Amino acid sequence: MARTWMKSKIGTFFQIENFLSASPTKAITLMEHCLSWTIPEEIPVASVYQRAGFSFFRSLDFSDALKCFKKGEVDPLLILSTFGEVLIESASDDDRKAISEFVHVSAGGVDAIVKLLERRYLDVEKSFLDEVKKEQLQKAKETIISYITFCREKDFALNSLEDVDDFLLVFHDQSNNSFALQKFLSEPNFTNVKRAEIYLTARKRYYALSVLYRATGQSGKLLDIWQGFLSGEYQDSAFDKDEIVKYMLTLPDESTVLNYSQRILELDAKLGLQCFLKGSVLSLSKVVPIIERYDRDSLASYIEAMLDSGKVSNTEVKEAETLLKSLYLTRIESLFNMDGVRRIRIVLVKRSNELTTVPEREYISHPAPRPTFMSFIQSLANVDPLTEARAKLLQLSLRTNFDETDGARLLVLRELAAENAAVYLSRGDVTAALRVLVCEVFDYISAEEVCLRFGGGKWLEALVDVYLDGYEDKYVPLLEIPDFAKH
């Protein structure tokens, strides 16, 4: 009885074996039936599913092939070595050369599918056959990708994950799906970084290469690539230069931020400035010489932003404000002396035998109550670059004095009366400052504030004398003299 049962079991195993190539569906049905009356360990279940899967795949029954691959836990490397060519069937000869240096691809996978289809469709038009080939090859690709993606989460495939991910990288690239390629590279994966670098470079996938560098923490190489985009050495529509500033925020290394911000500044002044502003907190003494060398026009904007942000150390605030004043003054001198500026943008007019610029002219005609000249020019700061620079310089003069050099430069610009008054105050010459404020700027509120700032008393008396002198010299109309001075 036992011998008969053994013969029956062996005969069944032979049947399963015979069915595997001719009718894998029958082989699986018979095997699953056998599992109900024999010990599972006695039947090579995984092997049957694996071989059935290959048989299904070769007969283009991709749905059943995928099911069997999963049940049989086929080593994904075996799938790729047998059918991997399907994933790159549309690659050019040049691309195949780059691919062959990255992954191992055996020939024959595509040819087997094509020949089978040609046998099945003997009497059809070529265009129809070509369409069928395209459709079936696409299904074959989807089956392979679905399976190797499934394997990435399974322990049985751990030793093959590098090859799996290398093939996935190639597949996404050859599919011309840049989004999928970038997403794959940005997420945890097992691709061989050195080989991937060579492959992506050969394929000129520079943005994808930058994604790889970012994912693997290679800041220097990443910024080198992005710098190449800025210089025009590389081209890729996926690149957004705003990424650079955001990435700089994540870098803890001061030397890297300083080095690459400088290099970016040379290529794109506005972007480089943002890198300096939003990157690691860098000392002004390190940054100012760099910006001054490559983009002096942006230096004032940088110092302004740093002072406003509170990132400047206490020891550097005074130095920063002094430099800022000098920059404003240089800008004023340049704009004030440009050909045509005096005639067009400044438009000089006469009042009491003194030349007066547009802000002063409008200030004089301002209806009562007239604000301080400082408040007034601040409200005009966006009118033109000269007025903006003057407004900033005057605002800065409230908290820091002019040195001798800058003061002398300003006094040469006789038309800028308010700035002249600030210079006199920096030198401690309150009487001269009051005379300018009253007789040239006509800013009576500021004149009184100056007196109170310096102690009131004698300076208020000095102010009364200034008013009287101005009235006698016909600089100050009687109606404009404040009541306290009249009394």
Short mmCIF file of C-alpha atoms in Angstrom, two decimals:
data_model
loop_
_atom_site.label_atom_id
_atom_site.label_comp_id
_atom_site.label_asym_id
_atom_site.label_seq_id
_atom_site.Cartn_x
_atom_site.Cartn_y
_atom_site.Cartn_z
CA MET A 1 0.00 0.00 0.00
CA ALA A 2 2.78 2.43 0.97
CA ARG A 3 4.69 1.53 -2.20
CA THR A 4 1.60 2.23 -4.31
CA TRP A 5 1.10 5.61 -2.61
CA MET A 6 4.78 6.50 -3.15
CA LYS A 7 4.54 5.60 -6.84
CA SER A 8 1.42 7.75 -7.12
CA LYS A 9 3.16 10.71 -5.48
CA ILE A 10 6.21 10.38 -7.70
CA GLY A 11 3.99 10.13 -10.74
CA THR A 12 2.21 13.29 -9.68
CA PHE A 13 5.52 15.14 -9.31
CA PHE A 14 6.49 14.06 -12.83
CA GLN A 15 3.16 15.36 -14.10
CA ILE A 16 3.76 18.72 -12.47
CA GLU A 17 7.22 18.83 -14.04
CA ASN A 18 5.84 18.02 -17.49
CA PHE A 19 3.08 20.59 -17.22
CA LEU A 20 5.43 23.43 -16.27
CA SER A 21 6.61 24.16 -19.79
CA ALA A 22 3.51 23.19 -21.76
CA SER A 23 0.71 24.24 -19.40
CA PRO A 24 1.92 26.07 -16.29
CA THR A 25 -1.69 26.66 -15.17
CA LYS A 26 -2.25 22.85 -14.91
CA ALA A 27 1.07 22.47 -13.11
CA ILE A 28 0.06 24.99 -10.46
CA THR A 29 -3.46 23.53 -10.10
CA LEU A 30 -2.08 20.04 -9.62
CA MET A 31 0.58 21.22 -7.17
CA GLU A 32 -1.94 23.13 -5.06
CA HIS A 33 -4.18 20.04 -5.05
CA CYS A 34 -1.27 17.90 -3.88
CA LEU A 35 -0.65 20.26 -0.97
CA SER A 36 -3.94 19.06 0.54
CA TRP A 37 -2.80 15.44 0.88
CA THR A 38 0.97 15.54 1.28
CA ILE A 39 3.54 17.31 3.43
CA PRO A 40 4.28 20.75 1.89
CA GLU A 41 8.02 20.31 2.43
CA GLU A 42 7.95 17.36 0.04
CA ILE A 43 6.87 19.56 -2.87
CA PRO A 44 9.21 22.25 -4.28
CA VAL A 45 6.45 24.89 -4.10
CA ALA A 46 8.69 27.94 -4.62
CA SER A 47 10.46 26.30 -7.55
CA VAL A 48 7.16 25.42 -9.23
CA TYR A 49 5.86 28.98 -8.89
CA GLN A 50 9.15 30.40 -10.12
CA ARG A 51 9.34 28.20 -13.20
CA ALA A 52 5.65 28.72 -13.91
CA GLY A 53 6.22 32.46 -13.71
CA PHE A 54 8.96 32.32 -16.31
CA SER A 55 6.79 30.14 -18.53
CA PHE A 56 3.87 32.55 -18.24
CA PHE A 57 6.15 35.51 -19.00
CA ARG A 58 7.59 33.89 -22.10
CA SER A 59 4.08 33.18 -23.35
CA LEU A 60 3.17 36.85 -22.67
CA ASP A 61 0.71 36.01 -19.88
CA PHE A 62 2.09 38.81 -17.73
CA SER A 63 -0.64 38.91 -15.10
CA ASP A 64 -0.16 35.26 -14.09
CA ALA A 65 3.60 35.63 -14.39
CA LEU A 66 3.58 38.42 -11.80
CA LYS A 67 1.46 36.37 -9.40
CA CYS A 68 3.83 33.41 -9.67
CA PHE A 69 6.94 35.55 -9.29
CA LYS A 70 5.54 36.91 -6.02
CA LYS A 71 4.43 33.51 -4.66
CA GLY A 72 7.70 31.92 -5.65
CA GLU A 73 9.78 34.85 -4.31
CA VAL A 74 11.96 34.84 -7.39
CA ASP A 75 15.30 36.55 -6.93
CA PRO A 76 14.78 39.89 -8.74
CA LEU A 77 18.31 39.70 -10.11
CA LEU A 78 17.30 36.50 -11.95
CA ILE A 79 14.37 38.35 -13.52
CA LEU A 80 16.59 41.27 -14.53
CA SER A 81 19.35 39.09 -15.94
CA THR A 82 16.77 37.21 -18.04
CA PHE A 83 14.34 39.93 -19.10
CA GLY A 84 16.11 43.16 -18.11
CA GLU A 85 16.70 44.09 -21.76
CA VAL A 86 12.96 44.78 -22.02
CA LEU A 87 13.40 47.81 -19.74
CA ILE A 88 15.78 49.49 -22.18
CA GLU A 89 14.36 48.21 -25.48
CA SER A 90 13.94 51.76 -26.84
CA ALA A 91 17.43 52.95 -25.87
CA SER A 92 19.77 54.23 -28.57
CA ASP A 93 23.16 52.66 -29.20
CA ASP A 94 24.89 55.49 -27.33
CA ASP A 95 22.52 55.09 -24.39
CA ARG A 96 23.09 51.35 -24.33
CA LYS A 97 26.79 51.96 -23.96
CA ALA A 98 26.21 54.13 -20.89
CA ILE A 99 23.70 51.61 -19.51
CA SER A 100 26.08 48.66 -20.00
CA GLU A 101 28.65 50.44 -17.85
CA PHE A 102 26.08 50.85 -15.09
CA VAL A 103 24.07 47.58 -15.08
CA HIS A 104 24.50 44.13 -16.61
CA VAL A 105 21.94 43.49 -19.36
CA SER A 106 21.71 40.14 -21.15
CA ALA A 107 20.48 40.18 -24.72
CA GLY A 108 17.56 38.07 -25.86
CA GLY A 109 14.66 39.19 -23.69
CA VAL A 110 13.21 41.53 -26.29
CA ASP A 111 14.00 39.25 -29.22
CA ALA A 112 12.08 36.34 -27.63
CA ILE A 113 8.94 38.46 -27.26
CA VAL A 114 9.20 39.85 -30.78
CA LYS A 115 9.67 36.42 -32.37
CA LEU A 116 6.72 34.97 -30.46
CA LEU A 117 4.48 37.78 -31.66
CA GLU A 118 5.69 37.36 -35.23
CA ARG A 119 4.73 33.69 -35.08
CA ARG A 120 1.31 34.50 -33.65
CA TYR A 121 0.54 37.22 -36.16
CA LEU A 122 1.76 35.83 -39.47
CA ASP A 123 -0.82 37.35 -41.78
CA VAL A 124 -1.25 40.88 -40.44
CA GLU A 125 -0.06 44.25 -41.68
CA LYS A 126 3.26 45.45 -40.40
CA SER A 127 1.75 48.56 -38.79
CA PHE A 128 -0.64 46.40 -36.76
CA LEU A 129 2.14 44.04 -35.72
CA ASP A 130 4.32 46.98 -34.69
CA GLU A 131 1.50 48.28 -32.53
CA VAL A 132 1.07 44.88 -30.88
CA LYS A 133 4.82 44.66 -30.23
CA LYS A 134 4.79 48.08 -28.62
CA GLU A 135 1.81 47.17 -26.44
CA GLN A 136 3.23 43.83 -25.29
CA LEU A 137 6.67 45.23 -24.56
CA GLN A 138 5.07 47.93 -22.44
CA LYS A 139 3.15 45.26 -20.48
CA ALA A 140 6.39 43.32 -20.04
CA LYS A 141 8.09 46.45 -18.65
CA GLU A 142 5.24 47.11 -16.25
CA THR A 143 5.36 43.52 -15.02
CA ILE A 144 9.10 43.66 -14.35
CA ILE A 145 8.93 47.07 -12.66
CA SER A 146 5.96 45.98 -10.56
CA TYR A 147 7.81 42.91 -9.38
CA ILE A 148 11.19 44.46 -8.60
CA THR A 149 9.40 47.31 -6.80
CA PHE A 150 7.57 44.66 -4.77
CA CYS A 151 10.93 43.05 -3.95
CA ARG A 152 12.35 46.26 -2.48
CA GLU A 153 10.22 45.65 0.62
CA LYS A 154 11.06 41.94 1.01
CA ASP A 155 13.82 40.33 3.04
CA PHE A 156 14.44 37.60 0.47
CA ALA A 157 15.68 40.23 -1.99
CA LEU A 158 18.08 42.09 0.30
CA ASN A 159 21.20 40.90 -1.49
CA SER A 160 19.87 42.08 -4.85
CA LEU A 161 18.63 45.55 -3.89
CA GLU A 162 21.59 47.44 -5.35
CA ASP A 163 21.01 45.83 -8.75
CA VAL A 164 17.26 46.39 -8.45
CA ASP A 165 17.65 50.09 -7.73
CA ASP A 166 20.27 50.53 -10.44
CA PHE A 167 17.78 49.10 -12.94
CA LEU A 168 14.99 51.30 -11.58
CA LEU A 169 17.18 54.35 -12.07
CA VAL A 170 17.87 53.34 -15.67
CA PHE A 171 14.19 52.61 -16.28
CA HIS A 172 13.02 56.02 -15.02
CA ASP A 173 15.69 57.73 -17.07
CA GLN A 174 14.95 55.80 -20.26
CA SER A 175 11.24 56.50 -19.79
CA ASN A 176 12.06 60.22 -19.95
CA ASN A 177 10.08 60.69 -16.76
CA SER A 178 12.23 63.28 -15.03
CA PHE A 179 9.81 63.66 -12.12
CA ALA A 180 9.84 59.93 -11.36
CA LEU A 181 13.64 59.85 -11.69
CA GLN A 182 14.09 62.79 -9.30
CA LYS A 183 11.61 61.33 -6.82
CA PHE A 184 13.39 57.98 -6.88
CA LEU A 185 16.79 59.60 -6.28
CA SER A 186 15.51 61.84 -3.50
CA GLU A 187 14.14 58.93 -1.49
CA PRO A 188 16.16 56.25 0.36
CA ASN A 189 17.53 53.77 -2.16
CA PHE A 190 20.37 51.28 -2.67
CA THR A 191 21.68 52.46 -6.02
CA ASN A 192 25.45 52.42 -6.43
CA VAL A 193 26.27 56.11 -6.06
CA LYS A 194 29.59 56.08 -7.92
CA ARG A 195 28.21 54.18 -10.90
CA ALA A 196 25.03 56.27 -10.87
CA GLU A 197 27.15 59.42 -10.96
CA ILE A 198 29.00 58.17 -14.06
CA TYR A 199 25.76 57.12 -15.75
CA LEU A 200 23.83 60.34 -15.07
CA THR A 201 26.81 62.43 -16.19
CA ALA A 202 27.08 60.45 -19.43
CA ARG A 203 23.36 60.98 -19.97
CA LYS A 204 23.68 64.70 -19.10
CA ARG A 205 21.03 64.38 -16.42
CA TYR A 206 22.62 67.12 -14.35
CA TYR A 207 19.63 68.08 -12.25
CA ALA A 208 18.97 64.44 -11.41
CA LEU A 209 22.64 64.19 -10.48
CA SER A 210 22.21 67.16 -8.13
CA VAL A 211 19.26 65.38 -6.50
CA LEU A 212 21.48 62.34 -5.95
CA TYR A 213 24.18 64.50 -4.39
CA ARG A 214 21.66 66.18 -2.13
CA ALA A 215 20.19 62.86 -0.99
CA THR A 216 23.66 61.52 -0.21
CA GLY A 217 24.82 64.65 1.62
CA GLN A 218 27.44 65.72 -0.92
CA SER A 219 27.01 69.49 -0.50
CA GLY A 220 30.08 70.52 -2.46
CA LYS A 221 29.23 68.50 -5.55
CA LEU A 222 25.59 69.59 -5.33
CA LEU A 223 26.50 73.28 -5.26
CA ASP A 224 29.00 72.77 -8.08
CA ILE A 225 26.18 71.44 -10.26
CA TRP A 226 23.84 74.29 -9.33
CA GLN A 227 26.62 76.76 -10.01
CA GLY A 228 26.94 75.20 -13.46
CA PHE A 229 23.24 75.92 -14.06
CA LEU A 230 23.76 79.57 -13.11
CA SER A 231 26.77 79.95 -15.40
CA GLY A 232 24.99 78.30 -18.32
CA GLU A 233 27.36 75.35 -18.40
CA TYR A 234 24.42 73.01 -17.74
CA GLN A 235 20.81 73.24 -18.86
CA ASP A 236 17.76 71.67 -17.21
CA SER A 237 14.27 73.11 -16.94
CA ALA A 238 13.77 71.37 -13.58
CA PHE A 239 16.32 73.63 -11.92
CA ASP A 240 14.93 76.50 -9.84
CA LYS A 241 17.60 78.85 -8.59
CA ASP A 242 15.55 79.70 -5.49
CA GLU A 243 16.48 76.19 -4.31
CA ILE A 244 19.99 77.44 -3.69
CA VAL A 245 18.95 79.98 -1.06
CA LYS A 246 16.70 77.44 0.69
CA TYR A 247 19.51 74.88 0.70
CA MET A 248 21.99 77.39 2.13
CA LEU A 249 19.73 77.68 5.17
CA THR A 250 20.39 74.02 5.97
CA LEU A 251 24.18 74.22 5.87
CA PRO A 252 25.90 74.42 9.26
CA ASP A 253 29.40 74.84 7.83
CA GLU A 254 30.35 78.54 7.65
CA SER A 255 33.22 78.02 5.22
CA THR A 256 30.96 76.24 2.70
CA VAL A 257 28.36 79.01 2.87
CA LEU A 258 31.02 81.70 2.50
CA ASN A 259 32.77 79.95 -0.39
CA TYR A 260 29.71 79.14 -2.47
CA SER A 261 27.86 82.37 -1.70
CA GLN A 262 30.84 84.23 -3.11
CA ARG A 263 30.91 82.08 -6.25
CA ILE A 264 27.16 82.48 -6.72
CA LEU A 265 27.47 86.25 -6.20
CA GLU A 266 29.84 86.42 -9.17
CA LEU A 267 27.23 84.76 -11.38
CA ASP A 268 24.01 86.24 -9.99
CA ALA A 269 24.37 89.26 -7.70
CA LYS A 270 20.84 89.20 -6.34
CA LEU A 271 20.92 85.47 -5.63
CA GLY A 272 24.37 85.65 -4.05
CA LEU A 273 23.21 88.42 -1.77
CA GLN A 274 20.26 86.29 -0.63
CA CYS A 275 22.65 83.42 0.12
CA PHE A 276 24.74 85.68 2.35
CA LEU A 277 21.65 87.05 4.07
CA LYS A 278 19.81 83.78 4.66
CA GLY A 279 22.68 81.38 5.13
CA SER A 280 24.67 80.88 8.31
CA VAL A 281 25.30 84.02 10.33
CA LEU A 282 28.56 85.31 8.89
CA SER A 283 30.71 88.10 10.27
CA LEU A 284 30.38 91.39 8.37
CA SER A 285 34.16 91.61 8.26
CA LYS A 286 34.19 88.43 6.15
CA VAL A 287 31.27 89.23 3.87
CA VAL A 288 31.62 92.96 3.17
CA PRO A 289 34.96 92.70 1.28
CA ILE A 290 33.46 89.99 -0.95
CA ILE A 291 30.33 91.93 -1.86
CA GLU A 292 32.37 95.10 -2.27
CA ARG A 293 34.61 93.33 -4.75
CA TYR A 294 31.90 91.76 -6.90
CA ASP A 295 28.76 93.84 -6.45
CA ARG A 296 29.32 97.10 -4.61
CA ASP A 297 25.86 98.33 -5.61
CA SER A 298 24.31 95.61 -3.42
CA LEU A 299 26.50 96.29 -0.40
CA ALA A 300 24.17 98.89 1.14
CA SER A 301 21.18 96.54 0.74
CA TYR A 302 23.12 93.77 2.47
CA ILE A 303 24.15 95.91 5.45
CA GLU A 304 20.62 97.33 5.77
CA ALA A 305 19.13 93.85 5.85
CA MET A 306 21.69 92.61 8.35
CA LEU A 307 21.09 95.55 10.69
CA ASP A 308 17.31 95.15 10.42
CA SER A 309 17.55 91.44 11.16
CA GLY A 310 19.60 91.99 14.29
CA LYS A 311 22.25 89.56 13.05
CA VAL A 312 25.09 92.09 13.38
CA SER A 313 27.11 91.70 16.56
CA ASN A 314 27.21 94.68 18.93
CA THR A 315 30.88 95.20 18.20
CA GLU A 316 30.18 95.55 14.47
CA VAL A 317 27.08 97.79 14.54
CA LYS A 318 28.98 101.09 14.66
CA GLU A 319 31.34 99.98 11.90
CA ALA A 320 28.37 98.85 9.78
CA GLU A 321 26.54 102.15 10.21
CA THR A 322 29.65 104.16 9.38
CA LEU A 323 30.17 102.17 6.19
CA LEU A 324 26.47 102.50 5.32
CA LYS A 325 26.64 106.29 5.62
CA SER A 326 29.62 106.38 3.33
CA LEU A 327 27.78 104.22 0.78
CA TYR A 328 24.71 106.45 0.88
CA LEU A 329 26.90 109.50 0.45
CA THR A 330 28.70 107.97 -2.52
CA ARG A 331 25.36 107.20 -4.11
CA ILE A 332 24.13 110.75 -3.49
CA GLU A 333 27.29 112.25 -4.99
CA SER A 334 26.99 110.03 -8.04
CA LEU A 335 23.31 110.81 -8.65
CA PHE A 336 23.68 114.48 -7.82
CA ASN A 337 26.39 114.99 -10.40
CA MET A 338 25.04 112.87 -13.23
CA ASP A 339 24.54 114.72 -16.48
CA GLY A 340 20.98 115.94 -16.64
CA VAL A 341 20.08 115.05 -13.06
CA ARG A 342 20.22 118.62 -11.88
CA ARG A 343 18.05 119.71 -14.78
CA ILE A 344 15.52 116.86 -14.77
CA ARG A 345 15.27 114.87 -11.54
CA ILE A 346 16.53 117.48 -9.08
CA VAL A 347 15.08 120.59 -10.75
CA LEU A 348 16.70 123.44 -8.88
CA VAL A 349 14.62 126.50 -8.00
CA LYS A 350 15.46 129.79 -6.30
CA ARG A 351 14.20 130.92 -2.95
CA SER A 352 15.81 133.76 -1.00
CA ASN A 353 18.84 133.61 -3.29
CA GLU A 354 19.49 129.97 -2.30
CA LEU A 355 19.34 126.95 -4.59
CA THR A 356 16.82 124.37 -3.35
CA THR A 357 16.15 120.80 -4.54
CA VAL A 358 12.74 119.34 -5.29
CA PRO A 359 12.02 117.82 -1.80
CA GLU A 360 12.91 121.15 -0.19
CA ARG A 361 10.72 123.07 -2.64
CA GLU A 362 7.75 120.82 -1.96
CA TYR A 363 8.42 120.96 1.78
CA ILE A 364 8.40 124.76 1.80
CA SER A 365 5.03 124.81 0.09
CA HIS A 366 3.55 122.14 2.37
CA PRO A 367 0.34 123.41 4.02
CA ALA A 368 0.31 123.89 7.79
CA PRO A 369 0.91 122.12 10.03
CA ARG A 370 4.18 121.26 8.34
CA PRO A 371 5.91 118.06 9.53
CA THR A 372 9.63 117.76 10.15
CA PHE A 373 11.75 117.62 7.01
CA MET A 374 12.90 114.17 8.08
CA SER A 375 9.32 112.84 8.13
CA PHE A 376 8.55 114.59 4.88
CA ILE A 377 11.49 113.20 2.90
CA GLN A 378 10.83 109.73 4.29
CA SER A 379 7.39 109.90 2.70
CA LEU A 380 9.04 110.68 -0.66
CA ALA A 381 11.69 107.95 -0.41
CA ASN A 382 10.34 106.00 -3.38
CA VAL A 383 10.11 109.01 -5.70
CA ASP A 384 13.61 108.62 -7.11
CA PRO A 385 16.98 107.05 -6.13
CA LEU A 386 18.48 110.34 -4.96
CA THR A 387 15.62 111.16 -2.60
CA GLU A 388 15.70 107.58 -1.30
CA ALA A 389 19.43 107.77 -0.55
CA ARG A 390 19.01 111.15 1.16
CA ALA A 391 16.15 109.85 3.32
CA LYS A 392 18.23 106.87 4.44
CA LEU A 393 21.28 109.01 5.15
CA LEU A 394 19.30 111.48 7.25
CA GLN A 395 17.63 108.69 9.19
CA LEU A 396 21.01 107.14 9.92
CA SER A 397 22.42 110.51 11.04
CA LEU A 398 20.00 110.49 13.99
CA ARG A 399 21.94 107.68 15.68
CA THR A 400 25.48 108.10 14.40
CA ASN A 401 27.73 111.08 13.68
CA PHE A 402 29.52 111.92 10.45
CA ASP A 403 33.28 111.65 10.55
CA GLU A 404 35.42 114.49 9.22
CA THR A 405 35.84 113.01 5.77
CA ASP A 406 32.17 112.31 5.11
CA GLY A 407 31.19 115.62 6.68
CA ALA A 408 33.48 117.53 4.33
CA ARG A 409 32.07 115.65 1.35
CA LEU A 410 28.53 116.63 2.34
CA LEU A 411 29.27 120.30 2.95
CA VAL A 412 30.47 120.54 -0.64
CA LEU A 413 26.92 119.66 -1.70
CA ARG A 414 25.58 123.03 -0.55
CA GLU A 415 22.10 122.39 -1.90
CA LEU A 416 21.55 119.52 0.57
CA ALA A 417 20.75 121.80 3.49
CA ALA A 418 19.27 119.19 5.82
CA GLU A 419 22.36 117.02 5.44
CA ASN A 420 24.57 120.07 6.06
CA ALA A 421 22.70 120.68 9.32
CA ALA A 422 23.36 117.05 10.35
CA VAL A 423 27.07 117.55 9.67
CA TYR A 424 27.19 120.65 11.86
CA LEU A 425 25.45 118.76 14.66
CA SER A 426 28.01 115.94 14.34
CA ARG A 427 30.72 118.56 14.84
CA GLY A 428 28.92 120.10 17.82
CA ASP A 429 28.25 123.38 16.00
CA VAL A 430 24.64 123.71 17.14
CA THR A 431 24.28 127.37 16.13
CA ALA A 432 25.28 126.62 12.53
CA ALA A 433 22.89 123.69 12.45
CA LEU A 434 20.02 125.85 13.75
CA ARG A 435 20.74 128.52 11.18
CA VAL A 436 20.54 125.97 8.34
CA LEU A 437 17.39 124.33 9.70
CA VAL A 438 15.59 127.66 10.11
CA CYS A 439 16.83 129.74 7.19
CA GLU A 440 17.44 127.10 4.53
CA VAL A 441 15.35 124.03 5.37
CA PHE A 442 12.55 125.98 7.17
CA ASP A 443 12.12 123.04 9.54
CA TYR A 444 11.20 124.85 12.74
CA ILE A 445 10.07 121.76 14.61
CA SER A 446 13.43 120.04 14.15
CA ALA A 447 15.23 123.23 15.18
CA GLU A 448 13.39 123.24 18.52
CA GLU A 449 14.00 119.51 18.97
CA VAL A 450 17.74 120.12 18.49
CA CYS A 451 17.70 122.76 21.23
CA LEU A 452 15.94 120.46 23.64
CA ARG A 453 18.28 117.59 22.78
CA PHE A 454 21.31 119.71 23.64
CA GLY A 455 19.85 121.01 26.92
CA GLY A 456 17.23 123.64 26.01
CA GLY A 457 18.02 126.95 27.86
CA LYS A 458 20.78 128.79 26.05
CA TRP A 459 20.09 126.96 22.80
CA LEU A 460 16.49 128.13 22.78
CA GLU A 461 17.84 131.67 23.21
CA ALA A 462 20.24 131.01 20.36
CA LEU A 463 17.31 129.81 18.28
CA VAL A 464 15.43 133.06 18.91
CA ASP A 465 18.46 134.97 17.63
CA VAL A 466 18.51 132.77 14.53
CA TYR A 467 14.83 133.56 13.89
CA LEU A 468 15.41 137.29 14.31
CA ASP A 469 18.45 137.23 12.04
CA GLY A 470 16.49 135.27 9.49
CA TYR A 471 13.62 137.73 9.65
CA GLU A 472 15.91 140.69 9.23
CA ASP A 473 17.67 139.02 6.29
CA LYS A 474 14.26 138.18 4.79
CA TYR A 475 14.86 134.42 4.99
CA VAL A 476 12.03 133.84 7.48
CA PRO A 477 8.60 135.46 7.03
CA LEU A 478 7.18 136.90 10.26
CA LEU A 479 4.14 134.64 10.09
CA GLU A 480 6.35 131.56 10.11
CA ILE A 481 8.22 132.50 13.29
CA PRO A 482 6.92 130.30 16.16
CA ASP A 483 5.05 132.08 18.96
CA PHE A 484 7.67 131.33 21.61
CA ALA A 485 10.32 133.10 19.52
CA LYS A 486 8.08 136.13 18.93
CA HIS A 487 7.46 136.48 22.68
#
